[in-house]
Short mmCIF file of C-alpha atoms in Angstrom, two decimals:
data_model
loop_
_atom_site.label_atom_id
_atom_site.label_comp_id
_atom_site.label_asym_id
_atom_site.label_seq_id
_atom_site.Cartn_x
_atom_site.Cartn_y
_atom_site.Cartn_z
CA UNK X 1 3.85 27.25 -2.61
CA UNK X 2 5.16 29.64 0.04
CA UNK X 3 4.78 32.41 -2.58
CA UNK X 4 1.06 31.82 -2.40
CA UNK X 5 1.00 31.69 1.35
CA UNK X 6 2.99 34.91 1.73
CA UNK X 7 1.09 36.86 -0.92
CA UNK X 8 -1.30 39.35 0.80
CA UNK X 9 -3.79 39.09 -2.04
CA UNK X 10 -3.95 35.33 -1.82
CA UNK X 11 -4.42 35.30 1.95
CA UNK X 12 -8.06 36.13 1.44
CA UNK X 13 -8.44 33.06 -0.74
CA UNK X 14 -8.34 29.42 0.09
CA UNK X 15 -4.78 28.33 0.74
CA UNK X 16 -2.86 25.08 0.50
CA UNK X 17 -1.43 25.18 4.00
CA UNK X 18 1.24 22.61 4.80
CA UNK X 19 0.50 20.53 7.90
CA UNK X 20 2.93 19.85 10.72
CA UNK X 21 4.38 16.39 11.24
CA UNK X 22 2.37 15.83 14.45
CA UNK X 23 -0.87 16.87 12.78
CA UNK X 24 -0.03 14.66 9.82
CA UNK X 25 0.49 11.64 12.07
CA UNK X 26 -2.84 12.15 13.86
CA UNK X 27 -4.67 12.68 10.58
CA UNK X 28 -3.03 9.59 9.08
CA UNK X 29 -3.95 7.40 12.04
CA UNK X 30 -7.57 8.48 12.17
CA UNK X 31 -8.20 8.33 8.44
CA UNK X 32 -6.42 4.98 8.10
CA UNK X 33 -8.54 3.42 10.86
CA UNK X 34 -11.80 4.68 9.35
CA UNK X 35 -10.80 3.73 5.80
CA UNK X 36 -9.80 0.22 6.77
CA UNK X 37 -13.05 -0.26 8.67
CA UNK X 38 -15.01 0.85 5.60
CA UNK X 39 -12.83 -1.35 3.40
CA UNK X 40 -13.41 -4.39 5.59
CA UNK X 41 -17.18 -3.95 5.54
CA UNK X 42 -17.12 -3.38 1.79
CA UNK X 43 -15.02 -6.50 1.25
CA UNK X 44 -17.40 -8.63 3.30
CA UNK X 45 -20.41 -7.41 1.31
CA UNK X 46 -18.60 -8.04 -1.98
CA UNK X 47 -18.04 -11.63 -0.89
CA UNK X 48 -21.67 -12.03 0.17
CA UNK X 49 -23.19 -10.50 -2.96
CA UNK X 50 -20.87 -11.84 -5.66
CA UNK X 51 -20.11 -15.36 -6.75
CA UNK X 52 -16.49 -16.54 -6.34
CA UNK X 53 -16.03 -16.26 -10.12
CA UNK X 54 -17.27 -12.66 -10.23
CA UNK X 55 -15.15 -11.84 -7.20
CA UNK X 56 -12.15 -13.32 -8.99
CA UNK X 57 -12.85 -11.13 -12.02
CA UNK X 58 -12.92 -8.04 -9.80
CA UNK X 59 -9.66 -9.08 -8.13
CA UNK X 60 -7.91 -9.39 -11.50
CA UNK X 61 -9.41 -6.12 -12.78
CA UNK X 62 -8.31 -4.24 -9.67
CA UNK X 63 -4.84 -5.79 -9.85
CA UNK X 64 -4.54 -4.69 -13.47
CA UNK X 65 -5.62 -1.12 -12.66
CA UNK X 66 -3.14 -0.86 -9.78
CA UNK X 67 -0.36 -2.15 -12.05
CA UNK X 68 -1.28 -0.10 -15.11
CA UNK X 69 -1.88 3.28 -13.42
CA UNK X 70 1.73 3.96 -12.31
CA UNK X 71 3.30 2.15 -15.26
CA UNK X 72 1.29 4.09 -17.86
CA UNK X 73 2.73 7.43 -16.71
CA UNK X 74 6.27 5.95 -16.61
CA UNK X 75 6.86 6.72 -12.95
CA UNK X 76 6.85 10.53 -13.27
CA UNK X 77 4.20 11.22 -10.55
CA UNK X 78 6.29 9.07 -8.21
CA UNK X 79 9.05 11.68 -8.40
CA UNK X 80 6.81 14.55 -7.23
CA UNK X 81 7.63 14.01 -3.57
CA UNK X 82 11.34 14.39 -4.26
CA UNK X 83 11.33 17.30 -6.71
CA UNK X 84 8.29 19.47 -5.94
CA UNK X 85 10.19 21.29 -3.19
CA UNK X 86 13.35 21.39 -5.31
CA UNK X 87 11.60 23.30 -8.10
CA UNK X 88 9.56 25.43 -5.70
CA UNK X 89 12.68 26.82 -4.07
CA UNK X 90 14.02 27.74 -7.51
CA UNK X 91 10.80 29.47 -8.51
CA UNK X 92 9.79 26.83 -11.05
CA UNK X 93 6.97 25.03 -9.24
CA UNK X 94 4.40 26.22 -11.79
CA UNK X 95 6.61 24.99 -14.64
CA UNK X 96 7.05 21.68 -12.86
CA UNK X 97 3.31 21.17 -12.40
CA UNK X 98 2.45 22.22 -15.97
CA UNK X 99 4.99 19.92 -17.59
CA UNK X 100 4.23 16.99 -15.28
CA UNK X 101 0.50 17.38 -15.95
CA UNK X 102 1.09 17.47 -19.72
CA UNK X 103 3.28 14.36 -19.52
CA UNK X 104 0.66 12.53 -17.44
CA UNK X 105 -2.13 13.50 -19.86
CA UNK X 106 -0.24 12.33 -22.95
CA UNK X 107 0.80 9.04 -21.32
CA UNK X 108 -2.75 8.41 -20.09
CA UNK X 109 -4.17 8.93 -23.59
CA UNK X 110 -1.55 6.57 -24.97
CA UNK X 111 -2.40 3.90 -22.38
CA UNK X 112 -6.13 4.09 -23.17
CA UNK X 113 -5.38 3.80 -26.89
CA UNK X 114 -3.20 0.72 -26.30
CA UNK X 115 -5.93 -0.95 -24.25
CA UNK X 116 -8.51 -0.15 -26.94
CA UNK X 117 -6.36 -1.59 -29.73
CA UNK X 118 -5.21 -4.67 -27.84
CA UNK X 119 -8.34 -5.41 -25.80
CA UNK X 120 -8.63 -9.05 -27.05
CA UNK X 121 -4.99 -9.80 -26.22
CA UNK X 122 -5.28 -8.14 -22.81
CA UNK X 123 -8.48 -10.05 -22.09
CA UNK X 124 -6.66 -13.33 -22.71
CA UNK X 125 -3.68 -12.17 -20.62
CA UNK X 126 -5.71 -11.01 -17.63
CA UNK X 127 -8.78 -13.26 -17.62
CA UNK X 128 -7.54 -16.20 -19.68
CA UNK X 129 -10.24 -15.91 -22.39
CA UNK X 130 -11.76 -13.60 -25.02
CA UNK X 131 -15.01 -13.22 -23.11
CA UNK X 132 -14.04 -9.95 -21.46
CA UNK X 133 -13.02 -7.80 -24.44
CA UNK X 134 -15.78 -5.25 -23.86
CA UNK X 135 -14.97 -5.21 -20.16
CA UNK X 136 -11.32 -4.48 -20.99
CA UNK X 137 -12.35 -1.42 -23.01
CA UNK X 138 -14.45 -0.23 -20.07
CA UNK X 139 -11.52 -0.82 -17.72
CA UNK X 140 -9.32 1.22 -20.07
CA UNK X 141 -11.67 4.21 -19.77
CA UNK X 142 -11.78 3.79 -16.00
CA UNK X 143 -7.99 3.90 -15.95
CA UNK X 144 -8.21 7.62 -16.80
CA UNK X 145 -9.95 8.45 -13.52
CA UNK X 146 -7.59 6.22 -11.53
CA UNK X 147 -4.54 8.00 -12.93
CA UNK X 148 -6.20 11.39 -12.34
CA UNK X 149 -6.87 10.52 -8.71
CA UNK X 150 -3.44 9.02 -7.99
CA UNK X 151 -1.59 11.87 -9.71
CA UNK X 152 -3.47 14.57 -7.83
CA UNK X 153 -2.98 12.87 -4.46
CA UNK X 154 0.73 12.57 -5.24
CA UNK X 155 0.96 16.27 -6.09
CA UNK X 156 -0.89 17.39 -2.98
CA UNK X 157 1.14 15.02 -0.80
CA UNK X 158 4.34 16.47 -2.23
CA UNK X 159 3.03 19.93 -1.28
CA UNK X 160 2.38 18.60 2.26
CA UNK X 161 -1.37 19.29 2.19
CA UNK X 162 -2.17 16.17 4.20
CA UNK X 163 -5.60 17.34 5.29
CA UNK X 164 -6.76 17.65 1.69
CA UNK X 165 -5.21 14.30 0.76
CA UNK X 166 -6.78 12.61 3.78
CA UNK X 167 -10.17 14.09 2.90
CA UNK X 168 -9.76 12.82 -0.67
CA UNK X 169 -8.80 9.33 0.49
CA UNK X 170 -11.69 9.18 2.93
CA UNK X 171 -14.16 10.43 0.31
CA UNK X 172 -12.89 7.95 -2.26
CA UNK X 173 -13.13 5.04 0.17
CA UNK X 174 -16.63 5.97 1.34
CA UNK X 175 -17.96 6.68 -2.15
CA UNK X 176 -16.44 3.47 -3.49
CA UNK X 177 -18.43 1.51 -0.94
CA UNK X 178 -21.68 3.44 -1.48
CA UNK X 179 -21.60 3.66 -5.29
CA UNK X 180 -20.35 0.15 -5.99
CA UNK X 181 -22.79 -1.45 -3.56
CA UNK X 182 -25.63 0.59 -5.04
CA UNK X 183 -24.71 -0.59 -8.54
CA UNK X 184 -24.33 -4.17 -7.32
CA UNK X 185 -27.81 -4.08 -5.82
CA UNK X 186 -29.14 -4.31 -9.36
CA UNK X 187 -26.22 -6.03 -11.12
CA UNK X 188 -23.84 -7.94 -8.81
CA UNK X 189 -20.99 -8.25 -11.29
CA UNK X 190 -17.41 -7.16 -11.83
CA UNK X 191 -18.07 -4.04 -13.91
CA UNK X 192 -20.42 -2.62 -11.28
CA UNK X 193 -17.50 -2.60 -8.85
CA UNK X 194 -15.08 -1.24 -11.46
CA UNK X 195 -17.43 1.62 -12.37
CA UNK X 196 -18.04 2.32 -8.69
CA UNK X 197 -14.31 2.52 -8.04
CA UNK X 198 -13.81 4.77 -11.05
CA UNK X 199 -16.67 7.10 -10.12
CA UNK X 200 -15.46 7.39 -6.52
CA UNK X 201 -11.93 8.19 -7.69
CA UNK X 202 -13.17 10.86 -10.10
CA UNK X 203 -15.43 12.60 -7.56
CA UNK X 204 -12.73 12.57 -4.86
CA UNK X 205 -10.10 13.90 -7.27
CA UNK X 206 -12.44 16.56 -8.65
CA UNK X 207 -13.23 17.73 -5.12
CA UNK X 208 -9.53 17.91 -4.26
CA UNK X 209 -8.80 19.86 -7.43
CA UNK X 210 -11.61 22.34 -6.73
CA UNK X 211 -10.22 22.85 -3.23
CA UNK X 212 -6.64 23.31 -4.42
CA UNK X 213 -7.32 25.30 -7.59
CA UNK X 214 -7.44 28.83 -6.06
CA UNK X 215 -3.97 28.38 -4.62
CA UNK X 216 -2.55 26.62 -7.67
CA UNK X 217 -3.52 29.42 -10.04
CA UNK X 218 -1.89 31.95 -7.71
CA UNK X 219 1.54 30.42 -8.21
CA UNK X 220 3.89 33.00 -9.66
CA UNK X 221 5.24 32.56 -13.13
CA UNK X 222 8.97 31.78 -13.20
CA UNK X 223 11.28 34.68 -13.94
CA UNK X 224 13.35 32.69 -16.38
CA UNK X 225 12.66 29.73 -18.62
CA UNK X 226 13.72 26.30 -17.37
CA UNK X 227 15.44 24.33 -20.19
CA UNK X 228 13.70 21.07 -21.01
CA UNK X 229 16.97 19.15 -20.98
CA UNK X 230 17.78 20.21 -17.43
CA UNK X 231 14.21 19.60 -16.27
CA UNK X 232 13.57 16.19 -17.82
CA UNK X 233 17.10 14.92 -17.27
CA UNK X 234 16.76 15.33 -13.52
CA UNK X 235 13.15 14.15 -13.35
CA UNK X 236 13.35 11.07 -15.57
CA UNK X 237 16.36 9.57 -13.81
CA UNK X 238 14.36 9.23 -10.61
CA UNK X 239 11.18 8.43 -12.53
CA UNK X 240 12.84 5.41 -14.13
CA UNK X 241 13.85 4.07 -10.72
CA UNK X 242 10.30 4.67 -9.43
CA UNK X 243 8.89 2.96 -12.52
CA UNK X 244 11.03 -0.16 -12.02
CA UNK X 245 10.17 -0.23 -8.31
CA UNK X 246 6.45 0.08 -9.07
CA UNK X 247 6.69 -2.66 -11.66
CA UNK X 248 8.41 -5.10 -9.29
CA UNK X 249 6.17 -4.17 -6.36
CA UNK X 250 2.95 -4.74 -8.25
CA UNK X 251 4.19 -7.84 -10.06
CA UNK X 252 5.23 -9.29 -6.71
CA UNK X 253 1.74 -8.56 -5.38
CA UNK X 254 -0.27 -10.02 -8.28
CA UNK X 255 1.85 -12.66 -10.01
CA UNK X 256 0.30 -15.54 -8.04
CA UNK X 257 -3.22 -14.72 -9.28
CA UNK X 258 -2.17 -14.53 -12.92
CA UNK X 259 -0.25 -17.79 -12.60
CA UNK X 260 -3.46 -19.39 -11.39
CA UNK X 261 -5.04 -18.28 -14.65
CA UNK X 262 -2.25 -19.47 -16.94
CA UNK X 263 -0.23 -22.19 -15.15
CA UNK X 264 -2.61 -24.19 -12.96
CA UNK X 265 -4.13 -26.30 -15.74
CA UNK X 266 -7.62 -24.98 -14.97
CA UNK X 267 -10.26 -23.55 -17.25
CA UNK X 268 -10.63 -19.75 -17.06
CA UNK X 269 -13.86 -20.12 -15.09
CA UNK X 270 -12.26 -22.50 -12.58
CA UNK X 271 -9.26 -20.19 -12.18
CA UNK X 272 -11.48 -17.16 -11.59
CA UNK X 273 -13.46 -19.13 -9.03
CA UNK X 274 -10.26 -20.02 -7.16
CA UNK X 275 -9.07 -16.41 -7.27
CA UNK X 276 -12.39 -15.38 -5.72
CA UNK X 277 -11.74 -17.78 -2.84
CA UNK X 278 -8.19 -16.41 -2.56
CA UNK X 279 -9.59 -12.87 -2.36
CA UNK X 280 -11.87 -13.87 0.52
CA UNK X 281 -8.92 -15.26 2.47
CA UNK X 282 -7.08 -11.92 2.23
CA UNK X 283 -9.78 -9.55 3.53
CA UNK X 284 -8.44 -9.45 7.10
CA UNK X 285 -4.74 -10.20 6.42
CA UNK X 286 -4.48 -7.16 4.14
CA UNK X 287 -5.49 -5.00 7.11
CA UNK X 288 -2.19 -5.99 8.71
CA UNK X 289 -0.30 -4.88 5.61
CA UNK X 290 -1.97 -1.47 5.74
CA UNK X 291 -1.03 -1.16 9.42
CA UNK X 292 2.56 -2.06 8.56
CA UNK X 293 2.63 0.59 5.83
CA UNK X 294 1.47 3.13 8.40
CA UNK X 295 4.02 1.97 10.99
CA UNK X 296 6.79 2.10 8.41
CA UNK X 297 5.90 5.70 7.60
CA UNK X 298 5.70 6.66 11.27
CA UNK X 299 9.03 5.14 12.31
CA UNK X 300 10.98 6.49 9.33
CA UNK X 301 11.34 10.12 10.55
CA UNK X 302 12.76 8.92 13.88
CA UNK X 303 15.25 6.61 12.20
CA UNK X 304 16.22 9.33 9.75
CA UNK X 305 16.78 11.81 12.60
CA UNK X 306 19.09 9.40 14.42
CA UNK X 307 20.92 8.63 11.19
CA UNK X 308 21.53 12.27 10.29
CA UNK X 309 23.07 13.10 13.68
CA UNK X 310 25.36 10.06 13.48
CA UNK X 311 23.57 7.73 15.91
CA UNK X 312 23.81 4.68 13.68
CA UNK X 313 23.70 2.23 16.59
CA UNK X 314 20.39 3.71 17.75
CA UNK X 315 18.99 3.26 14.24
CA UNK X 316 19.83 -0.45 14.40
CA UNK X 317 18.37 -0.77 17.89
CA UNK X 318 15.15 1.03 17.02
CA UNK X 319 14.61 -0.93 13.82
CA UNK X 320 15.33 -4.25 15.55
CA UNK X 321 12.73 -3.39 18.17
CA UNK X 322 10.23 -2.21 15.55
CA UNK X 323 10.55 -5.49 13.62
CA UNK X 324 10.25 -7.55 16.81
CA UNK X 325 7.16 -5.74 18.07
CA UNK X 326 5.54 -5.89 14.63
CA UNK X 327 6.21 -9.63 14.43
CA UNK X 328 4.94 -10.26 17.97
CA UNK X 329 1.80 -8.19 17.50
CA UNK X 330 0.95 -9.68 14.13
CA UNK X 331 1.69 -13.21 15.29
CA UNK X 332 -0.79 -12.77 18.13
CA UNK X 333 -3.37 -11.06 15.91
CA UNK X 334 -2.90 -13.70 13.22
CA UNK X 335 -3.56 -16.46 15.75
CA UNK X 336 -6.81 -14.69 16.72
CA UNK X 337 -7.81 -14.38 13.05
CA UNK X 338 -7.27 -18.09 12.50
CA UNK X 339 -9.27 -18.94 15.63
CA UNK X 340 -12.12 -16.73 14.39
CA UNK X 341 -11.83 -18.00 10.82
CA UNK X 342 -14.71 -20.50 10.98
CA UNK X 343 -17.02 -17.80 12.36
CA UNK X 344 -16.07 -15.39 9.57
CA UNK X 345 -16.37 -17.88 6.73
CA UNK X 346 -19.27 -20.03 7.91
CA UNK X 347 -21.46 -17.30 9.39
CA UNK X 348 -20.48 -13.89 8.00
CA UNK X 349 -19.65 -15.17 4.50
CA UNK X 350 -22.47 -17.73 4.66
CA UNK X 351 -20.26 -20.76 3.97
CA UNK X 352 -19.68 -19.75 0.34
CA UNK X 353 -15.88 -19.61 0.56
CA UNK X 354 -14.75 -22.81 2.25
CA UNK X 355 -11.69 -22.99 -0.01
CA UNK X 356 -10.77 -19.50 1.21
CA UNK X 357 -10.95 -20.76 4.80
CA UNK X 358 -8.63 -23.63 3.90
CA UNK X 359 -5.91 -21.31 2.61
CA UNK X 360 -6.49 -18.59 5.24
CA UNK X 361 -3.51 -19.69 7.43
CA UNK X 362 -1.00 -19.24 4.61
CA UNK X 363 -2.63 -15.99 3.48
CA UNK X 364 -2.15 -14.62 6.99
CA UNK X 365 1.45 -15.82 7.10
CA UNK X 366 2.23 -14.24 3.71
CA UNK X 367 0.82 -10.87 4.77
CA UNK X 368 2.75 -10.92 8.06
CA UNK X 369 6.05 -11.61 6.29
CA UNK X 370 5.36 -8.85 3.78
CA UNK X 371 4.51 -6.49 6.64
CA UNK X 372 7.86 -7.25 8.27
CA UNK X 373 9.56 -6.48 4.95
CA UNK X 374 7.83 -3.09 4.81
CA UNK X 375 9.12 -2.19 8.27
CA UNK X 376 12.60 -3.63 7.70
CA UNK X 377 13.28 -1.77 4.46
CA UNK X 378 13.55 1.56 6.30
CA UNK X 379 17.22 0.97 7.03
CA UNK X 380 18.11 1.00 3.34
CA UNK X 381 16.26 4.30 2.97
CA UNK X 382 18.27 5.78 5.84
CA UNK X 383 21.51 4.46 4.33
CA UNK X 384 20.51 6.01 0.97
CA UNK X 385 20.70 2.63 -0.75
CA UNK X 386 17.39 3.22 -2.48
CA UNK X 387 18.42 1.30 -5.57
CA UNK X 388 18.68 -1.85 -3.44
CA UNK X 389 14.94 -1.67 -2.67
CA UNK X 390 14.29 -3.57 -5.87
CA UNK X 391 16.56 -6.51 -5.00
CA UNK X 392 14.31 -8.13 -2.32
CA UNK X 393 11.26 -7.66 -4.54
CA UNK X 394 13.06 -9.21 -7.52
CA UNK X 395 14.13 -12.17 -5.37
CA UNK X 396 10.62 -12.57 -3.96
CA UNK X 397 9.16 -12.44 -7.47
CA UNK X 398 11.59 -15.13 -8.64
CA UNK X 399 10.80 -17.36 -5.64
CA UNK X 400 7.09 -16.90 -6.26
CA UNK X 401 7.42 -17.86 -9.93
CA UNK X 402 9.57 -20.93 -9.26
CA UNK X 403 7.48 -22.35 -6.43
CA UNK X 404 4.23 -21.65 -8.27
CA UNK X 405 5.53 -23.55 -11.29
CA UNK X 406 6.42 -26.41 -8.96
CA UNK X 407 3.35 -26.48 -6.70
CA UNK X 408 0.46 -25.09 -8.76
CA UNK X 409 -0.06 -28.11 -11.04
CA UNK X 410 -0.27 -30.47 -8.06
CA UNK X 411 -1.86 -28.44 -5.25
CA UNK X 412 -3.81 -25.69 -7.03
CA UNK X 413 -4.72 -22.66 -4.92
CA UNK X 414 -3.13 -24.14 -1.79
CA UNK X 415 0.22 -24.41 -3.56
CA UNK X 416 -0.21 -20.87 -4.90
CA UNK X 417 -0.69 -19.37 -1.43
CA UNK X 418 2.20 -21.38 0.04
CA UNK X 419 4.41 -20.07 -2.77
CA UNK X 420 3.37 -16.50 -1.97
CA UNK X 421 4.25 -17.05 1.68
CA UNK X 422 7.71 -18.37 0.83
CA UNK X 423 8.23 -15.43 -1.53
CA UNK X 424 7.28 -12.91 1.17
CA UNK X 425 9.56 -14.68 3.67
CA UNK X 426 12.43 -14.51 1.14
CA UNK X 427 11.69 -10.82 0.64
CA UNK X 428 11.90 -10.14 4.38
CA UNK X 429 15.02 -12.27 4.90
CA UNK X 430 16.81 -10.63 1.97
CA UNK X 431 16.06 -7.08 3.09
CA UNK X 432 17.35 -7.85 6.58
CA UNK X 433 20.44 -9.44 5.03
CA UNK X 434 21.02 -6.29 2.97
CA UNK X 435 20.53 -4.18 6.08
CA UNK X 436 23.19 -6.20 7.87
CA UNK X 437 25.54 -5.91 4.91
CA UNK X 438 25.25 -2.12 5.04
CA UNK X 439 25.81 -1.70 8.74
CA UNK X 440 22.72 -2.74 10.68
CA UNK X 441 23.37 -4.96 13.69
CA UNK X 442 20.57 -7.49 13.22
CA UNK X 443 20.44 -9.38 16.50
CA UNK X 444 19.50 -13.00 17.12
CA UNK X 445 16.09 -12.13 18.52
CA UNK X 446 15.10 -10.39 15.29
CA UNK X 447 15.89 -13.48 13.23
CA UNK X 448 14.14 -15.74 15.75
CA UNK X 449 10.89 -13.80 15.97
CA UNK X 450 11.09 -13.02 12.24
CA UNK X 451 10.80 -16.74 11.48
CA UNK X 452 7.89 -17.30 13.87
CA UNK X 453 5.12 -16.30 11.38
CA UNK X 454 5.75 -19.59 9.56
CA UNK X 455 3.74 -21.18 12.38
CA UNK X 456 0.66 -19.30 11.16
CA UNK X 457 0.60 -21.43 8.03
CA UNK X 458 -0.03 -24.58 10.07
CA UNK X 459 -3.27 -23.43 11.63
CA UNK X 460 -4.71 -21.84 14.76
CA UNK X 461 -3.23 -24.33 17.23
CA UNK X 462 0.33 -23.99 15.92
CA UNK X 463 -0.02 -20.20 15.70
CA UNK X 464 -1.37 -19.89 19.25
CA UNK X 465 1.41 -22.12 20.56
CA UNK X 466 4.04 -20.07 18.76
CA UNK X 467 2.55 -16.81 20.07
CA UNK X 468 2.55 -18.12 23.65
CA UNK X 469 6.13 -19.35 23.37
CA UNK X 470 7.23 -16.02 21.89
CA UNK X 471 5.50 -14.11 24.71
CA UNK X 472 7.13 -16.35 27.33
CA UNK X 473 10.57 -15.85 25.77
CA UNK X 474 10.05 -12.10 25.79
CA UNK X 475 9.01 -12.02 29.43
CA UNK X 476 11.36 -14.61 30.98
CA UNK X 477 14.50 -14.54 28.81
CA UNK X 478 16.56 -12.32 26.54
CA UNK X 479 16.27 -14.67 23.58
CA UNK X 480 13.95 -12.26 21.75
CA UNK X 481 14.06 -8.90 23.53
CA UNK X 482 17.39 -7.69 24.87
CA UNK X 483 17.73 -6.28 28.37
CA UNK X 484 17.89 -2.75 27.00
CA UNK X 485 14.75 -3.27 24.91
CA UNK X 486 12.84 -4.64 27.86
CA UNK X 487 13.91 -1.67 29.99
CA UNK X 488 12.81 0.75 27.26
CA UNK X 489 9.42 -0.95 26.99
CA UNK X 490 8.93 -0.87 30.75
CA UNK X 491 9.79 2.83 30.81
CA UNK X 492 7.38 3.47 27.94
CA UNK X 493 4.62 1.55 29.71
CA UNK X 494 5.30 3.57 32.86
CA UNK X 495 5.09 6.86 30.99
CA UNK X 496 1.83 5.86 29.34
CA UNK X 497 0.40 4.78 32.71
CA UNK X 498 1.46 8.07 34.31
CA UNK X 499 -0.45 9.98 31.63
CA UNK X 500 -3.51 7.76 31.34
CA UNK X 501 -4.27 6.83 34.97
CA UNK X 502 -4.78 10.42 36.20
CA UNK X 503 -7.21 11.04 33.34
CA UNK X 504 -9.16 7.90 34.24
CA UNK X 505 -9.25 8.91 37.90
CA UNK X 506 -10.58 12.37 37.06
CA UNK X 507 -13.31 10.86 34.87
CA UNK X 508 -14.26 8.41 37.63
CA UNK X 509 -14.49 11.22 40.18
CA UNK X 510 -16.53 13.33 37.79
CA UNK X 511 -18.91 10.44 37.17
CA UNK X 512 -19.23 9.79 40.90
CA UNK X 513 -20.03 13.39 41.70
#
């Protein structure tokens, strides 16, 4: 891509300019905040306008699309971030993009054909009945636009064009809300949302491609031919690992809903209704997961820097503190969510999702534990034990399956959500255990505060009590935060105050004058 940037002819054209890390962080923060706000409002309106059964159908359709999109292309787009720069430096970026695009196109066509041929079987697998065969064929066509969007964002992210990617994500999120709600105004059903999501993805991807095309076509042709064996051998090894990781990640995320369909002893309609209630209980908790994903991405460069210069002890200290602060913040926020739960469900959602309110505590707890896992896994990335990333997910998936088989027949949705919480807790505990095995000094406070989110499952009173106790322990003792961590936080608070207070004083003086 630097060939394009350095070419005098191409300077007059639109360029794919790589963004700095600082700019990327600011862009990520702003876009994430706006997207999540849009997503929250969209989720609330979906719950208000759709019946629990229709909402459950949308949840299963969306889960299938998120599982099928990366699996259909066999993990190849997931390797772009690792190998785009590798091939660019060797003058083969154009070859890389051409071959990867051809692979993605062939795999996408194959996936659509499979869905078309096996639509009845997939309808029974996903929805538990043959009533959604036509919908499955429509979902198969929509899969094309989802893969197009995800592949293009992966390519542009690998080329470090974060502004373009952020604009695409924002456009997709905004258009999804506008188009799907417009379609639902006339027909409040699952396929209106699916078509809205597909249309938004296509428009956002098409806009990104139009923006990037002038620079992409300016890429120089390679001077020598890259043998297919050398190219695919390198790419597919990582792609297989990415494929397995995607499979486990998405199965871990969706297995509880599909077990409700097949293992709860309910009719398909009853199961879909329960999944709709489950969806309503996850509107706010999933915001915490998105924040954790952002925090994980922000802390990783700092940990990696310390690791590369040999400061392994600092990596342990920073990650311990990151996990503790994430747990403390989400424990407090979770307690507030539970306290505000009756207002959200009885007023905002018009009392249509009382079962969702009942399982809200465990939904919050599950999302907090999964958020802690997302932050904690960074140590394995630093230690280059990437292949171990699948172990916690595999364990969590197994725990989820076993406890769902045990609890679902007796407790229904409540047992399902409890099982998901235990699975997420096992995922977090196992990744911290693996971190410790590979050199991280996991201190007592991390384990103590890492177990505290269990209190969220027992309601607002227990969660508030646990949050107050945790805050008291942090302030008065070293049971959670060590002396060094408390000193660092005080210094950080002092630095922030030194920067913010003068600005506030100047504004006050300006207002007074």
